[in-house]
PDB file of C-alpha atoms in Angstrom:
ATOM      1  CA  MET U 187      40.354 -26.006 -53.233  1.00  0.00           C
ATOM      2  CA  LYS U 188      37.282 -27.096 -51.284  1.00  0.00           C
ATOM      3  CA  THR U 189      36.246 -25.801 -47.866  1.00  0.00           C
ATOM      4  CA  ALA U 190      33.516 -27.697 -46.017  1.00  0.00           C
ATOM      5  CA  LEU U 191      31.526 -26.205 -43.124  1.00  0.00           C
ATOM      6  CA  ILE U 192      30.598 -29.401 -41.324  1.00  0.00           C
ATOM      7  CA  PHE U 193      28.843 -27.949 -38.278  1.00  0.00           C
ATOM      8  CA  LYS U 194      25.127 -27.400 -37.641  1.00  0.00           C
ATOM      9  CA  LYS U 195      23.208 -25.522 -40.317  1.00  0.00           C
ATOM     10  CA  SER U 196      21.350 -23.573 -37.607  1.00  0.00           C
ATOM     11  CA  SER U 197      24.670 -22.177 -36.340  1.00  0.00           C
ATOM     12  CA  GLN U 198      26.027 -20.997 -39.685  1.00  0.00           C
ATOM     13  CA  SER U 199      24.400 -17.559 -39.742  1.00  0.00           C
ATOM     14  CA  ARG U 200      25.191 -17.043 -36.048  1.00  0.00           C
ATOM     15  CA  LEU U 201      28.923 -17.429 -36.714  1.00  0.00           C
ATOM     16  CA  PHE U 202      29.446 -16.407 -40.344  1.00  0.00           C
ATOM     17  CA  THR U 203      28.102 -13.309 -42.038  1.00  0.00           C
ATOM     18  CA  GLN U 204      27.396 -13.500 -45.754  1.00  0.00           C
ATOM     19  CA  LYS U 205      30.500 -11.357 -46.208  1.00  0.00           C
ATOM     20  CA  ALA U 206      32.605 -14.036 -44.468  1.00  0.00           C
ATOM     21  CA  ILE U 207      31.100 -16.786 -46.640  1.00  0.00           C
ATOM     22  CA  ASP U 208      31.795 -14.708 -49.751  1.00  0.00           C
ATOM     23  CA  GLU U 209      35.434 -14.325 -48.651  1.00  0.00           C
ATOM     24  CA  LEU U 210      35.679 -18.107 -48.349  1.00  0.00           C
ATOM     25  CA  LYS U 211      34.227 -18.500 -51.833  1.00  0.00           C
ATOM     26  CA  LYS U 212      37.023 -16.342 -53.209  1.00  0.00           C
ATOM     27  CA  LEU U 213      39.402 -19.049 -52.030  1.00  0.00           C
ATOM     28  CA  GLY U 214      37.585 -21.886 -53.793  1.00  0.00           C
ATOM     29  CA  GLU U 215      34.510 -24.099 -53.540  1.00  0.00           C
ATOM     30  CA  VAL U 216      32.492 -23.847 -50.296  1.00  0.00           C
ATOM     31  CA  VAL U 217      30.128 -26.594 -49.148  1.00  0.00           C
ATOM     32  CA  LEU U 218      27.695 -25.904 -46.303  1.00  0.00           C
ATOM     33  CA  HIS U 219      26.308 -28.643 -44.076  1.00  0.00           C
ATOM     34  CA  ASP U 220      22.587 -28.774 -44.859  1.00  0.00           C
ATOM     35  CA  SER U 221      21.155 -29.957 -41.525  1.00  0.00           C
ATOM     36  CA  ASP U 222      21.764 -30.116 -37.766  1.00  0.00           C
ATOM     37  CA  ASP U 223      22.514 -33.826 -38.030  1.00  0.00           C
ATOM     38  CA  LEU U 224      26.167 -34.257 -37.015  1.00  0.00           C
ATOM     39  CA  SER U 225      26.222 -38.025 -37.094  1.00  0.00           C
ATOM     40  CA  PRO U 226      29.340 -39.513 -38.737  1.00  0.00           C
ATOM     41  CA  GLU U 227      27.415 -40.415 -41.886  1.00  0.00           C
ATOM     42  CA  ALA U 228      26.018 -36.907 -42.268  1.00  0.00           C
ATOM     43  CA  VAL U 229      29.438 -35.315 -41.687  1.00  0.00           C
ATOM     44  CA  LYS U 230      31.066 -37.675 -44.178  1.00  0.00           C
ATOM     45  CA  ALA U 231      28.733 -36.481 -46.922  1.00  0.00           C
ATOM     46  CA  THR U 232      29.700 -32.833 -46.383  1.00  0.00           C
ATOM     47  CA  ILE U 233      33.420 -33.282 -45.784  1.00  0.00           C
ATOM     48  CA  ALA U 234      33.938 -35.547 -48.798  1.00  0.00           C
ATOM     49  CA  GLY U 235      36.844 -34.305 -50.906  1.00  0.00           C
ATOM     50  CA  ALA U 236      37.503 -31.248 -48.722  1.00  0.00           C
ATOM     51  CA  ASP U 237      40.924 -29.636 -48.359  1.00  0.00           C
ATOM     52  CA  ILE U 238      39.805 -27.567 -45.355  1.00  0.00           C
ATOM     53  CA  ALA U 239      37.050 -28.284 -42.823  1.00  0.00           C
ATOM     54  CA  ILE U 240      35.371 -25.899 -40.407  1.00  0.00           C
ATOM     55  CA  THR U 241      33.937 -27.396 -37.218  1.00  0.00           C
ATOM     56  CA  SER U 242      32.136 -25.793 -34.278  1.00  0.00           C
ATOM     57  CA  TRP U 243      30.050 -26.573 -31.206  1.00  0.00           C
ATOM     58  CA  GLY U 244      28.288 -29.911 -31.555  1.00  0.00           C
ATOM     59  CA  ASN U 245      30.920 -31.586 -33.697  1.00  0.00           C
ATOM     60  CA  THR U 246      32.504 -34.762 -32.381  1.00  0.00           C
ATOM     61  CA  ALA U 247      35.915 -36.253 -33.143  1.00  0.00           C
ATOM     62  CA  LEU U 248      37.095 -36.386 -36.732  1.00  0.00           C
ATOM     63  CA  THR U 249      37.878 -40.061 -36.640  1.00  0.00           C
ATOM     64  CA  GLU U 250      39.768 -42.089 -39.213  1.00  0.00           C
ATOM     65  CA  ASP U 251      36.659 -43.206 -41.086  1.00  0.00           C
ATOM     66  CA  ILE U 252      35.510 -39.584 -41.478  1.00  0.00           C
ATOM     67  CA  LEU U 253      38.966 -38.445 -42.552  1.00  0.00           C
ATOM     68  CA  ASP U 254      39.092 -41.217 -45.140  1.00  0.00           C
ATOM     69  CA  CYS U 255      36.378 -39.301 -46.995  1.00  0.00           C
ATOM     70  CA  ALA U 256      38.701 -36.305 -47.312  1.00  0.00           C
ATOM     71  CA  PRO U 257      42.162 -37.709 -48.100  1.00  0.00           C
ATOM     72  CA  ASN U 258      43.454 -34.238 -49.069  1.00  0.00           C
ATOM     73  CA  LEU U 259      42.331 -32.572 -45.842  1.00  0.00           C
ATOM     74  CA  LYS U 260      45.176 -30.448 -44.493  1.00  0.00           C
ATOM     75  CA  PHE U 261      43.596 -27.938 -42.091  1.00  0.00           C
ATOM     76  CA  VAL U 262      40.688 -27.853 -39.641  1.00  0.00           C
ATOM     77  CA  MET U 263      39.407 -24.507 -38.412  1.00  0.00           C
ATOM     78  CA  HIS U 264      37.442 -24.988 -35.194  1.00  0.00           C
ATOM     79  CA  ALA U 265      34.933 -22.127 -35.068  1.00  0.00           C
ATOM     80  CA  ALA U 266      34.440 -22.541 -31.324  1.00  0.00           C
ATOM     81  CA  GLY U 267      36.492 -22.817 -28.121  1.00  0.00           C
ATOM     82  CA  SER U 268      38.236 -26.004 -27.065  1.00  0.00           C
ATOM     83  CA  VAL U 269      39.369 -28.272 -29.897  1.00  0.00           C
ATOM     84  CA  LYS U 270      39.342 -31.326 -27.624  1.00  0.00           C
ATOM     85  CA  PRO U 271      35.908 -32.577 -28.796  1.00  0.00           C
ATOM     86  CA  VAL U 272      37.006 -32.720 -32.445  1.00  0.00           C
ATOM     87  CA  VAL U 273      40.648 -33.819 -32.498  1.00  0.00           C
ATOM     88  CA  SER U 274      41.646 -37.452 -32.899  1.00  0.00           C
ATOM     89  CA  ASP U 275      44.874 -39.426 -33.094  1.00  0.00           C
ATOM     90  CA  ALA U 276      44.161 -39.932 -36.788  1.00  0.00           C
ATOM     91  CA  MET U 277      44.354 -36.179 -37.353  1.00  0.00           C
ATOM     92  CA  TRP U 278      47.799 -35.895 -35.789  1.00  0.00           C
ATOM     93  CA  GLU U 279      49.011 -39.004 -37.625  1.00  0.00           C
ATOM     94  CA  ARG U 280      47.968 -37.491 -40.943  1.00  0.00           C
ATOM     95  CA  GLY U 281      49.641 -34.166 -40.203  1.00  0.00           C
ATOM     96  CA  ILE U 282      46.365 -32.252 -40.267  1.00  0.00           C
ATOM     97  CA  ARG U 283      46.772 -28.886 -38.551  1.00  0.00           C
ATOM     98  CA  ILE U 284      44.059 -27.288 -36.445  1.00  0.00           C
ATOM     99  CA  ALA U 285      43.319 -23.840 -35.100  1.00  0.00           C
ATOM    100  CA  ALA U 286      40.677 -22.652 -32.645  1.00  0.00           C
ATOM    101  CA  SER U 287      38.655 -19.467 -32.218  1.00  0.00           C
ATOM    102  CA  THR U 288      40.568 -18.536 -29.089  1.00  0.00           C
ATOM    103  CA  LYS U 289      41.149 -14.958 -30.143  1.00  0.00           C
ATOM    104  CA  PRO U 290      37.578 -13.855 -31.006  1.00  0.00           C
ATOM    105  CA  LEU U 291      36.105 -15.658 -28.009  1.00  0.00           C
ATOM    106  CA  GLY U 292      38.864 -14.367 -25.760  1.00  0.00           C
ATOM    107  CA  ILE U 293      38.240 -10.750 -26.664  1.00  0.00           C
ATOM    108  CA  GLY U 294      34.688 -10.963 -25.331  1.00  0.00           C
ATOM    109  CA  VAL U 295      35.780 -12.825 -22.207  1.00  0.00           C
ATOM    110  CA  ALA U 296      38.523 -10.319 -21.389  1.00  0.00           C
ATOM    111  CA  GLU U 297      36.182  -7.383 -21.989  1.00  0.00           C
ATOM    112  CA  THR U 298      33.584  -8.947 -19.689  1.00  0.00           C
ATOM    113  CA  SER U 299      36.246  -9.317 -17.003  1.00  0.00           C
ATOM    114  CA  LEU U 300      37.132  -5.656 -17.442  1.00  0.00           C
ATOM    115  CA  GLY U 301      33.451  -4.784 -17.090  1.00  0.00           C
ATOM    116  CA  PHE U 302      33.284  -6.716 -13.825  1.00  0.00           C
ATOM    117  CA  ALA U 303      36.477  -5.012 -12.621  1.00  0.00           C
ATOM    118  CA  ILE U 304      35.124  -1.531 -13.284  1.00  0.00           C
ATOM    119  CA  SER U 305      31.597  -2.130 -11.994  1.00  0.00           C
ATOM    120  CA  ALA U 306      32.783  -3.894  -8.828  1.00  0.00           C
ATOM    121  CA  SER U 307      35.417  -1.251  -8.098  1.00  0.00           C
ATOM    122  CA  LYS U 308      32.886   1.519  -8.636  1.00  0.00           C
ATOM    123  CA  ASN U 309      30.479  -0.536  -6.481  1.00  0.00           C
ATOM    124  CA  PHE U 310      27.685  -0.188  -9.035  1.00  0.00           C
ATOM    125  CA  TYR U 311      25.903  -3.191  -7.547  1.00  0.00           C
ATOM    126  CA  GLN U 312      25.485  -1.719  -4.061  1.00  0.00           C
ATOM    127  CA  VAL U 313      24.842   1.894  -5.062  1.00  0.00           C
ATOM    128  CA  ASN U 314      22.200   0.750  -7.553  1.00  0.00           C
ATOM    129  CA  GLU U 315      20.396  -1.033  -4.736  1.00  0.00           C
ATOM    130  CA  ASP U 316      20.781   2.012  -2.472  1.00  0.00           C
ATOM    131  CA  ILE U 317      19.136   4.326  -4.995  1.00  0.00           C
ATOM    132  CA  HIS U 318      16.301   1.878  -5.663  1.00  0.00           C
ATOM    133  CA  ASN U 319      15.705   1.822  -1.914  1.00  0.00           C
ATOM    134  CA  GLY U 320      15.542   5.625  -1.655  1.00  0.00           C
ATOM    135  CA  GLY U 321      19.183   6.280  -0.776  1.00  0.00           C
ATOM    136  CA  TRP U 322      21.799   8.269  -2.617  1.00  0.00           C
ATOM    137  CA  ASN U 323      25.386   8.517  -1.344  1.00  0.00           C
ATOM    138  CA  ASP U 324      25.213   5.728   1.231  1.00  0.00           C
ATOM    139  CA  HIS U 325      28.266   3.834  -0.072  1.00  0.00           C
ATOM    140  CA  ARG U 326      30.264   6.538  -1.859  1.00  0.00           C
ATOM    141  CA  SER U 327      33.285   5.858   0.358  1.00  0.00           C
ATOM    142  CA  SER U 328      33.522   2.309  -1.011  1.00  0.00           C
ATOM    143  CA  VAL U 329      33.910   3.426  -4.628  1.00  0.00           C
ATOM    144  CA  LYS U 330      37.366   2.970  -6.180  1.00  0.00           C
ATOM    145  CA  GLU U 331      38.971   3.839  -9.501  1.00  0.00           C
ATOM    146  CA  LEU U 332      41.233   1.509 -11.442  1.00  0.00           C
ATOM    147  CA  TYR U 333      44.203   3.569 -10.316  1.00  0.00           C
ATOM    148  CA  GLU U 334      47.085   2.861  -7.952  1.00  0.00           C
ATOM    149  CA  ILE U 335      45.719  -0.590  -7.165  1.00  0.00           C
ATOM    150  CA  THR U 336      47.045  -4.073  -7.921  1.00  0.00           C
ATOM    151  CA  VAL U 337      45.340  -6.375 -10.401  1.00  0.00           C
ATOM    152  CA  GLY U 338      46.176 -10.084 -10.342  1.00  0.00           C
ATOM    153  CA  VAL U 339      45.739 -12.214 -13.459  1.00  0.00           C
ATOM    154  CA  ILE U 340      45.591 -16.000 -13.235  1.00  0.00           C
ATOM    155  CA  SER U 341      47.072 -17.501 -16.425  1.00  0.00           C
ATOM    156  CA  ALA U 342      48.551 -15.745 -19.424  1.00  0.00           C
ATOM    157  CA  GLY U 343      46.804 -17.586 -22.227  1.00  0.00           C
ATOM    158  CA  PHE U 344      45.178 -15.495 -24.941  1.00  0.00           C
ATOM    159  CA  VAL U 345      42.359 -14.274 -22.689  1.00  0.00           C
ATOM    160  CA  GLY U 346      44.700 -13.426 -19.837  1.00  0.00           C
ATOM    161  CA  ARG U 347      47.048 -11.617 -22.201  1.00  0.00           C
ATOM    162  CA  HIS U 348      44.198  -9.600 -23.683  1.00  0.00           C
ATOM    163  CA  PHE U 349      42.939  -8.729 -20.202  1.00  0.00           C
ATOM    164  CA  ILE U 350      46.452  -7.549 -19.308  1.00  0.00           C
ATOM    165  CA  LYS U 351      46.483  -5.453 -22.492  1.00  0.00           C
ATOM    166  CA  LEU U 352      43.192  -3.833 -21.479  1.00  0.00           C
ATOM    167  CA  MET U 353      44.430  -3.244 -17.928  1.00  0.00           C
ATOM    168  CA  ASN U 354      47.539  -1.505 -19.226  1.00  0.00           C
ATOM    169  CA  ASN U 355      45.240   1.394 -20.142  1.00  0.00           C
ATOM    170  CA  PHE U 356      44.803   2.085 -16.428  1.00  0.00           C
ATOM    171  CA  GLY U 357      47.234   3.222 -13.748  1.00  0.00           C
ATOM    172  CA  VAL U 358      47.465  -0.156 -12.029  1.00  0.00           C
ATOM    173  CA  GLU U 359      50.180  -2.644 -11.139  1.00  0.00           C
ATOM    174  CA  ILE U 360      49.582  -5.996 -12.846  1.00  0.00           C
ATOM    175  CA  LEU U 361      50.728  -9.292 -11.376  1.00  0.00           C
ATOM    176  CA  VAL U 362      50.393 -12.533 -13.316  1.00  0.00           C
ATOM    177  CA  TYR U 363      50.527 -16.122 -12.114  1.00  0.00           C
ATOM    178  CA  ASP U 364      51.348 -18.674 -14.791  1.00  0.00           C
ATOM    179  CA  PRO U 365      53.856 -21.516 -14.238  1.00  0.00           C
ATOM    180  CA  TYR U 366      54.645 -21.593 -17.968  1.00  0.00           C
ATOM    181  CA  LEU U 367      55.411 -17.867 -18.246  1.00  0.00           C
ATOM    182  CA  THR U 368      58.889 -16.375 -17.954  1.00  0.00           C
ATOM    183  CA  GLU U 369      59.599 -13.145 -16.104  1.00  0.00           C
ATOM    184  CA  GLU U 370      60.807 -11.621 -19.361  1.00  0.00           C
ATOM    185  CA  ARG U 371      57.628 -12.520 -21.226  1.00  0.00           C
ATOM    186  CA  ALA U 372      55.495 -11.162 -18.378  1.00  0.00           C
ATOM    187  CA  ALA U 373      57.425  -7.893 -18.449  1.00  0.00           C
ATOM    188  CA  ALA U 374      56.938  -7.635 -22.210  1.00  0.00           C
ATOM    189  CA  MET U 375      53.181  -7.843 -21.605  1.00  0.00           C
ATOM    190  CA  GLY U 376      53.331  -5.043 -19.060  1.00  0.00           C
ATOM    191  CA  ALA U 377      52.986  -7.293 -16.001  1.00  0.00           C
ATOM    192  CA  LYS U 378      55.132  -8.811 -13.272  1.00  0.00           C
ATOM    193  CA  LYS U 379      55.336 -12.576 -12.768  1.00  0.00           C
ATOM    194  CA  ALA U 380      54.333 -13.648  -9.257  1.00  0.00           C
ATOM    195  CA  GLU U 381      53.664 -16.789  -7.299  1.00  0.00           C
ATOM    196  CA  LEU U 382      50.026 -17.495  -6.463  1.00  0.00           C
ATOM    197  CA  LYS U 383      50.198 -16.611  -2.769  1.00  0.00           C
ATOM    198  CA  GLU U 384      52.011 -13.344  -3.424  1.00  0.00           C
ATOM    199  CA  LEU U 385      49.495 -12.396  -6.103  1.00  0.00           C
ATOM    200  CA  LEU U 386      46.502 -13.137  -3.874  1.00  0.00           C
ATOM    201  CA  ASN U 387      48.052 -11.342  -0.896  1.00  0.00           C
ATOM    202  CA  LYS U 388      48.663  -8.157  -2.878  1.00  0.00           C
ATOM    203  CA  SER U 389      45.843  -7.915  -5.416  1.00  0.00           C
ATOM    204  CA  ASP U 390      42.778  -5.704  -5.084  1.00  0.00           C
ATOM    205  CA  ILE U 391      41.234  -7.425  -8.095  1.00  0.00           C
ATOM    206  CA  VAL U 392      41.904 -11.031  -9.138  1.00  0.00           C
ATOM    207  CA  SER U 393      40.726 -12.189 -12.554  1.00  0.00           C
ATOM    208  CA  ILE U 394      40.834 -15.912 -13.388  1.00  0.00           C
ATOM    209  CA  HIS U 395      41.668 -16.959 -16.955  1.00  0.00           C
ATOM    210  CA  ALA U 396      43.117 -20.432 -16.372  1.00  0.00           C
ATOM    211  CA  PRO U 397      42.105 -23.566 -18.296  1.00  0.00           C
ATOM    212  CA  ASN U 398      40.146 -26.348 -16.604  1.00  0.00           C
ATOM    213  CA  ILE U 399      42.850 -28.993 -16.199  1.00  0.00           C
ATOM    214  CA  PRO U 400      43.709 -31.233 -13.222  1.00  0.00           C
ATOM    215  CA  ALA U 401      46.272 -28.714 -11.937  1.00  0.00           C
ATOM    216  CA  THR U 402      43.643 -25.966 -11.688  1.00  0.00           C
ATOM    217  CA  ASN U 403      40.757 -27.975 -10.227  1.00  0.00           C
ATOM    218  CA  ASN U 404      39.584 -26.156  -7.072  1.00  0.00           C
ATOM    219  CA  MET U 405      42.616 -23.871  -7.281  1.00  0.00           C
ATOM    220  CA  PHE U 406      40.515 -21.386  -5.329  1.00  0.00           C
ATOM    221  CA  ASN U 407      39.640 -23.197  -2.110  1.00  0.00           C
ATOM    222  CA  ALA U 408      39.370 -22.382   1.580  1.00  0.00           C
ATOM    223  CA  GLU U 409      43.135 -21.986   1.911  1.00  0.00           C
ATOM    224  CA  THR U 410      43.835 -19.928  -1.183  1.00  0.00           C
ATOM    225  CA  LEU U 411      40.771 -17.721  -0.680  1.00  0.00           C
ATOM    226  CA  SER U 412      42.097 -16.916   2.792  1.00  0.00           C
ATOM    227  CA  TRP U 413      45.190 -15.404   1.167  1.00  0.00           C
ATOM    228  CA  MET U 414      43.123 -12.658  -0.465  1.00  0.00           C
ATOM    229  CA  LYS U 415      42.462  -9.160   0.887  1.00  0.00           C
ATOM    230  CA  LYS U 416      39.112  -8.828   2.649  1.00  0.00           C
ATOM    231  CA  ASP U 417      38.040  -5.976   0.327  1.00  0.00           C
ATOM    232  CA  ALA U 418      39.303  -7.610  -2.879  1.00  0.00           C
ATOM    233  CA  VAL U 419      37.223  -8.522  -5.920  1.00  0.00           C
ATOM    234  CA  LEU U 420      37.385 -12.027  -7.418  1.00  0.00           C
ATOM    235  CA  ILE U 421      36.353 -12.470 -11.062  1.00  0.00           C
ATOM    236  CA  ASN U 422      35.898 -15.821 -12.809  1.00  0.00           C
ATOM    237  CA  THR U 423      35.059 -15.869 -16.509  1.00  0.00           C
ATOM    238  CA  SER U 424      37.090 -19.022 -17.136  1.00  0.00           C
ATOM    239  CA  ARG U 425      35.732 -22.356 -15.841  1.00  0.00           C
ATOM    240  CA  GLY U 426      33.616 -23.100 -12.789  1.00  0.00           C
ATOM    241  CA  ALA U 427      35.703 -26.047 -11.608  1.00  0.00           C
ATOM    242  CA  ILE U 428      38.589 -23.717 -10.771  1.00  0.00           C
ATOM    243  CA  ILE U 429      36.665 -22.505  -7.708  1.00  0.00           C
ATOM    244  CA  ASP U 430      35.456 -24.684  -4.845  1.00  0.00           C
ATOM    245  CA  GLU U 431      31.946 -23.239  -4.661  1.00  0.00           C
ATOM    246  CA  LYS U 432      31.276 -24.479  -1.128  1.00  0.00           C
ATOM    247  CA  ALA U 433      34.453 -22.818   0.120  1.00  0.00           C
ATOM    248  CA  LEU U 434      33.597 -19.641  -1.791  1.00  0.00           C
ATOM    249  CA  TYR U 435      30.126 -19.526  -0.269  1.00  0.00           C
ATOM    250  CA  GLU U 436      31.522 -19.831   3.239  1.00  0.00           C
ATOM    251  CA  HIS U 437      34.120 -17.182   2.466  1.00  0.00           C
ATOM    252  CA  MET U 438      31.554 -14.765   1.016  1.00  0.00           C
ATOM    253  CA  VAL U 439      28.828 -15.274   3.607  1.00  0.00           C
ATOM    254  CA  ALA U 440      31.409 -14.203   6.187  1.00  0.00           C
ATOM    255  CA  GLY U 441      31.982 -10.997   4.197  1.00  0.00           C
ATOM    256  CA  ASN U 442      35.598 -11.803   3.360  1.00  0.00           C
ATOM    257  CA  LEU U 443      35.611 -10.269  -0.143  1.00  0.00           C
ATOM    258  CA  LYS U 444      34.002  -7.146  -1.555  1.00  0.00           C
ATOM    259  CA  TYR U 445      32.557  -9.096  -4.485  1.00  0.00           C
ATOM    260  CA  ALA U 446      32.892 -12.403  -6.285  1.00  0.00           C
ATOM    261  CA  CYS U 447      31.817 -11.949  -9.920  1.00  0.00           C
ATOM    262  CA  LEU U 448      31.052 -15.309 -11.519  1.00  0.00           C
ATOM    263  CA  ASP U 449      30.170 -16.019 -15.131  1.00  0.00           C
ATOM    264  CA  VAL U 450      30.910 -19.762 -14.889  1.00  0.00           C
ATOM    265  CA  PHE U 451      29.846 -22.494 -12.490  1.00  0.00           C
ATOM    266  CA  ASN U 452      30.313 -26.156 -11.686  1.00  0.00           C
ATOM    267  CA  PRO U 453      27.994 -27.629 -12.855  1.00  0.00           C
ATOM    268  CA  GLU U 454      26.130 -25.398 -15.276  1.00  0.00           C
ATOM    269  CA  PRO U 455      23.566 -24.166 -14.795  1.00  0.00           C
ATOM    270  CA  PRO U 456      24.023 -23.958 -11.029  1.00  0.00           C
ATOM    271  CA  ALA U 457      21.361 -25.750  -8.995  1.00  0.00           C
ATOM    272  CA  VAL U 458      18.336 -23.645  -8.129  1.00  0.00           C
ATOM    273  CA  ASP U 459      19.199 -24.067  -4.447  1.00  0.00           C
ATOM    274  CA  ASN U 460      22.896 -23.252  -4.906  1.00  0.00           C
ATOM    275  CA  PRO U 461      23.550 -21.003  -1.888  1.00  0.00           C
ATOM    276  CA  LEU U 462      25.688 -18.617  -3.959  1.00  0.00           C
ATOM    277  CA  ARG U 463      22.414 -17.442  -5.517  1.00  0.00           C
ATOM    278  CA  THR U 464      21.383 -16.010  -2.152  1.00  0.00           C
ATOM    279  CA  LEU U 465      24.343 -13.667  -1.609  1.00  0.00           C
ATOM    280  CA  LYS U 466      24.240 -10.047  -2.748  1.00  0.00           C
ATOM    281  CA  ASN U 467      28.038  -9.840  -2.723  1.00  0.00           C
ATOM    282  CA  VAL U 468      28.187 -12.619  -5.351  1.00  0.00           C
ATOM    283  CA  ILE U 469      27.399 -11.261  -8.825  1.00  0.00           C
ATOM    284  CA  LEU U 470      26.162 -13.941 -11.225  1.00  0.00           C
ATOM    285  CA  THR U 471      25.894 -14.012 -15.018  1.00  0.00           C
ATOM    286  CA  PRO U 472      24.949 -17.053 -17.173  1.00  0.00           C
ATOM    287  CA  HIS U 473      28.216 -17.958 -18.948  1.00  0.00           C
ATOM    288  CA  LEU U 474      27.824 -15.116 -21.411  1.00  0.00           C
ATOM    289  CA  ALA U 475      31.343 -13.665 -21.401  1.00  0.00           C
ATOM    290  CA  GLY U 476      32.472 -15.236 -24.667  1.00  0.00           C
ATOM    291  CA  LEU U 477      29.072 -15.837 -26.244  1.00  0.00           C
ATOM    292  CA  ALA U 478      27.461 -12.442 -26.726  1.00  0.00           C
ATOM    293  CA  ASN U 479      25.092 -12.801 -29.678  1.00  0.00           C
ATOM    294  CA  ASN U 480      26.539 -10.392 -32.261  1.00  0.00           C
ATOM    295  CA  GLY U 481      30.035 -11.009 -30.898  1.00  0.00           C
ATOM    296  CA  LEU U 482      29.869 -14.564 -32.244  1.00  0.00           C
ATOM    297  CA  LEU U 483      30.260 -13.129 -35.736  1.00  0.00           C
ATOM    298  CA  ARG U 484      33.879 -12.380 -34.824  1.00  0.00           C
ATOM    299  CA  ILE U 485      34.411 -16.140 -35.025  1.00  0.00           C
ATOM    300  CA  GLY U 486      33.516 -16.332 -38.700  1.00  0.00           C
ATOM    301  CA  ALA U 487      35.698 -13.375 -39.630  1.00  0.00           C
ATOM    302  CA  HIS U 488      38.631 -14.800 -37.665  1.00  0.00           C
ATOM    303  CA  SER U 489      38.126 -18.250 -39.206  1.00  0.00           C
ATOM    304  CA  VAL U 490      38.420 -16.796 -42.691  1.00  0.00           C
ATOM    305  CA  GLU U 491      41.568 -14.911 -41.697  1.00  0.00           C
ATOM    306  CA  GLU U 492      43.157 -18.051 -40.209  1.00  0.00           C
ATOM    307  CA  ILE U 493      42.366 -20.024 -43.377  1.00  0.00           C
ATOM    308  CA  GLN U 494      43.942 -17.260 -45.471  1.00  0.00           C
ATOM    309  CA  ARG U 495      47.037 -17.324 -43.257  1.00  0.00           C
ATOM    310  CA  PHE U 496      47.231 -21.112 -43.618  1.00  0.00           C
ATOM    311  CA  LEU U 497      46.988 -20.953 -47.402  1.00  0.00           C
ATOM    312  CA  ASN U 498      49.612 -18.196 -47.536  1.00  0.00           C
ATOM    313  CA  GLY U 499      52.036 -20.165 -45.382  1.00  0.00           C
ATOM    314  CA  GLU U 500      51.872 -17.557 -42.628  1.00  0.00           C
ATOM    315  CA  ARG U 501      51.973 -18.117 -38.880  1.00  0.00           C
ATOM    316  CA  LEU U 502      48.541 -18.992 -37.481  1.00  0.00           C
ATOM    317  CA  GLU U 503      47.252 -16.919 -34.574  1.00  0.00           C
ATOM    318  CA  CYS U 504      45.479 -19.716 -32.725  1.00  0.00           C
ATOM    319  CA  GLU U 505      47.015 -23.003 -33.823  1.00  0.00           C
ATOM    320  CA  VAL U 506      46.722 -25.933 -31.417  1.00  0.00           C
ATOM    321  CA  THR U 507      49.296 -28.722 -31.395  1.00  0.00           C
ATOM    322  CA  LYS U 508      49.084 -32.142 -29.810  1.00  0.00           C
ATOM    323  CA  ASP U 509      51.614 -31.126 -27.141  1.00  0.00           C
ATOM    324  CA  MET U 510      49.405 -28.218 -26.078  1.00  0.00           C
ATOM    325  CA  LEU U 511      46.356 -30.336 -25.208  1.00  0.00           C
ATOM    326  CA  ALA U 512      47.519 -31.119 -21.658  1.00  0.00           C
ATOM    327  CA  THR U 513      47.711 -27.461 -20.657  1.00  0.00           C
ATOM    328  CA  ILE U 514      44.765 -25.863 -22.457  1.00  0.00           C
ATOM    329  CA  ALA U 515      41.024 -25.879 -21.939  1.00  0.00           C
TER     330      ALA U 515
END
């Protein structure tokens, strides 16, 4: 069996430890792409004769002419987020299965959202400024614990589910909005299914984990933001297009939320004169939730595990099917 890593050479050590590569070698021959050139001709040379291919950021679609070089290819492991840049009709037609790195990336994203939830509830941002300015207990009354409050989760994909799992360690009520989720499945996760307006009306913290699809574009706009509590916290570690930034600015400049914690923007990076940069109640990080340096090594370990599951005929953790493309990032 031959496994070909067909993504950039410069990314290989960022995603795969030597231990992970050695585990792949136990399964058969391993061929590493030897440059950062991801042109079709360069990819063809590496993928030739492969049974399994590993793609990542920078790869483009595995078109028919590329797949012709690997007639025995049966599985593609995408060592990155969305598979949409690499899939092609030819892959589905040939019955080639594909899995993504949703789980390892999602762990970091969910943990970042938890970090925002704790730090915003504890009001670290304001009390830090107070102490730097010579104060001490100026805003103690605004500090809250993650206890006896309501946490709203937008979407129950892997990241949302992991965030719910983390939140179940606290004494909070969890509401989840996801049109594709049943009440029974929500309950099994430790949450209660709710409609969007109900969730926003009741939640003290709202964490967005929805994919960027037409149905979620500007989901958070002037109307929906107005449904939220004035002292609530809004967290977005998903995609920037889910929030109408102009509406959010107007909502935040009027002091209508305690904090908006944003790790993603539309576009990225945000313009230097983006007015959200001027607001102290808007906490900004540079799309780092799922891309923390050493955390990327989770991707390689997970990729090896998914390949082992595929070879053993076991259920894949993060398989993506053609039917799923319309509802995922």
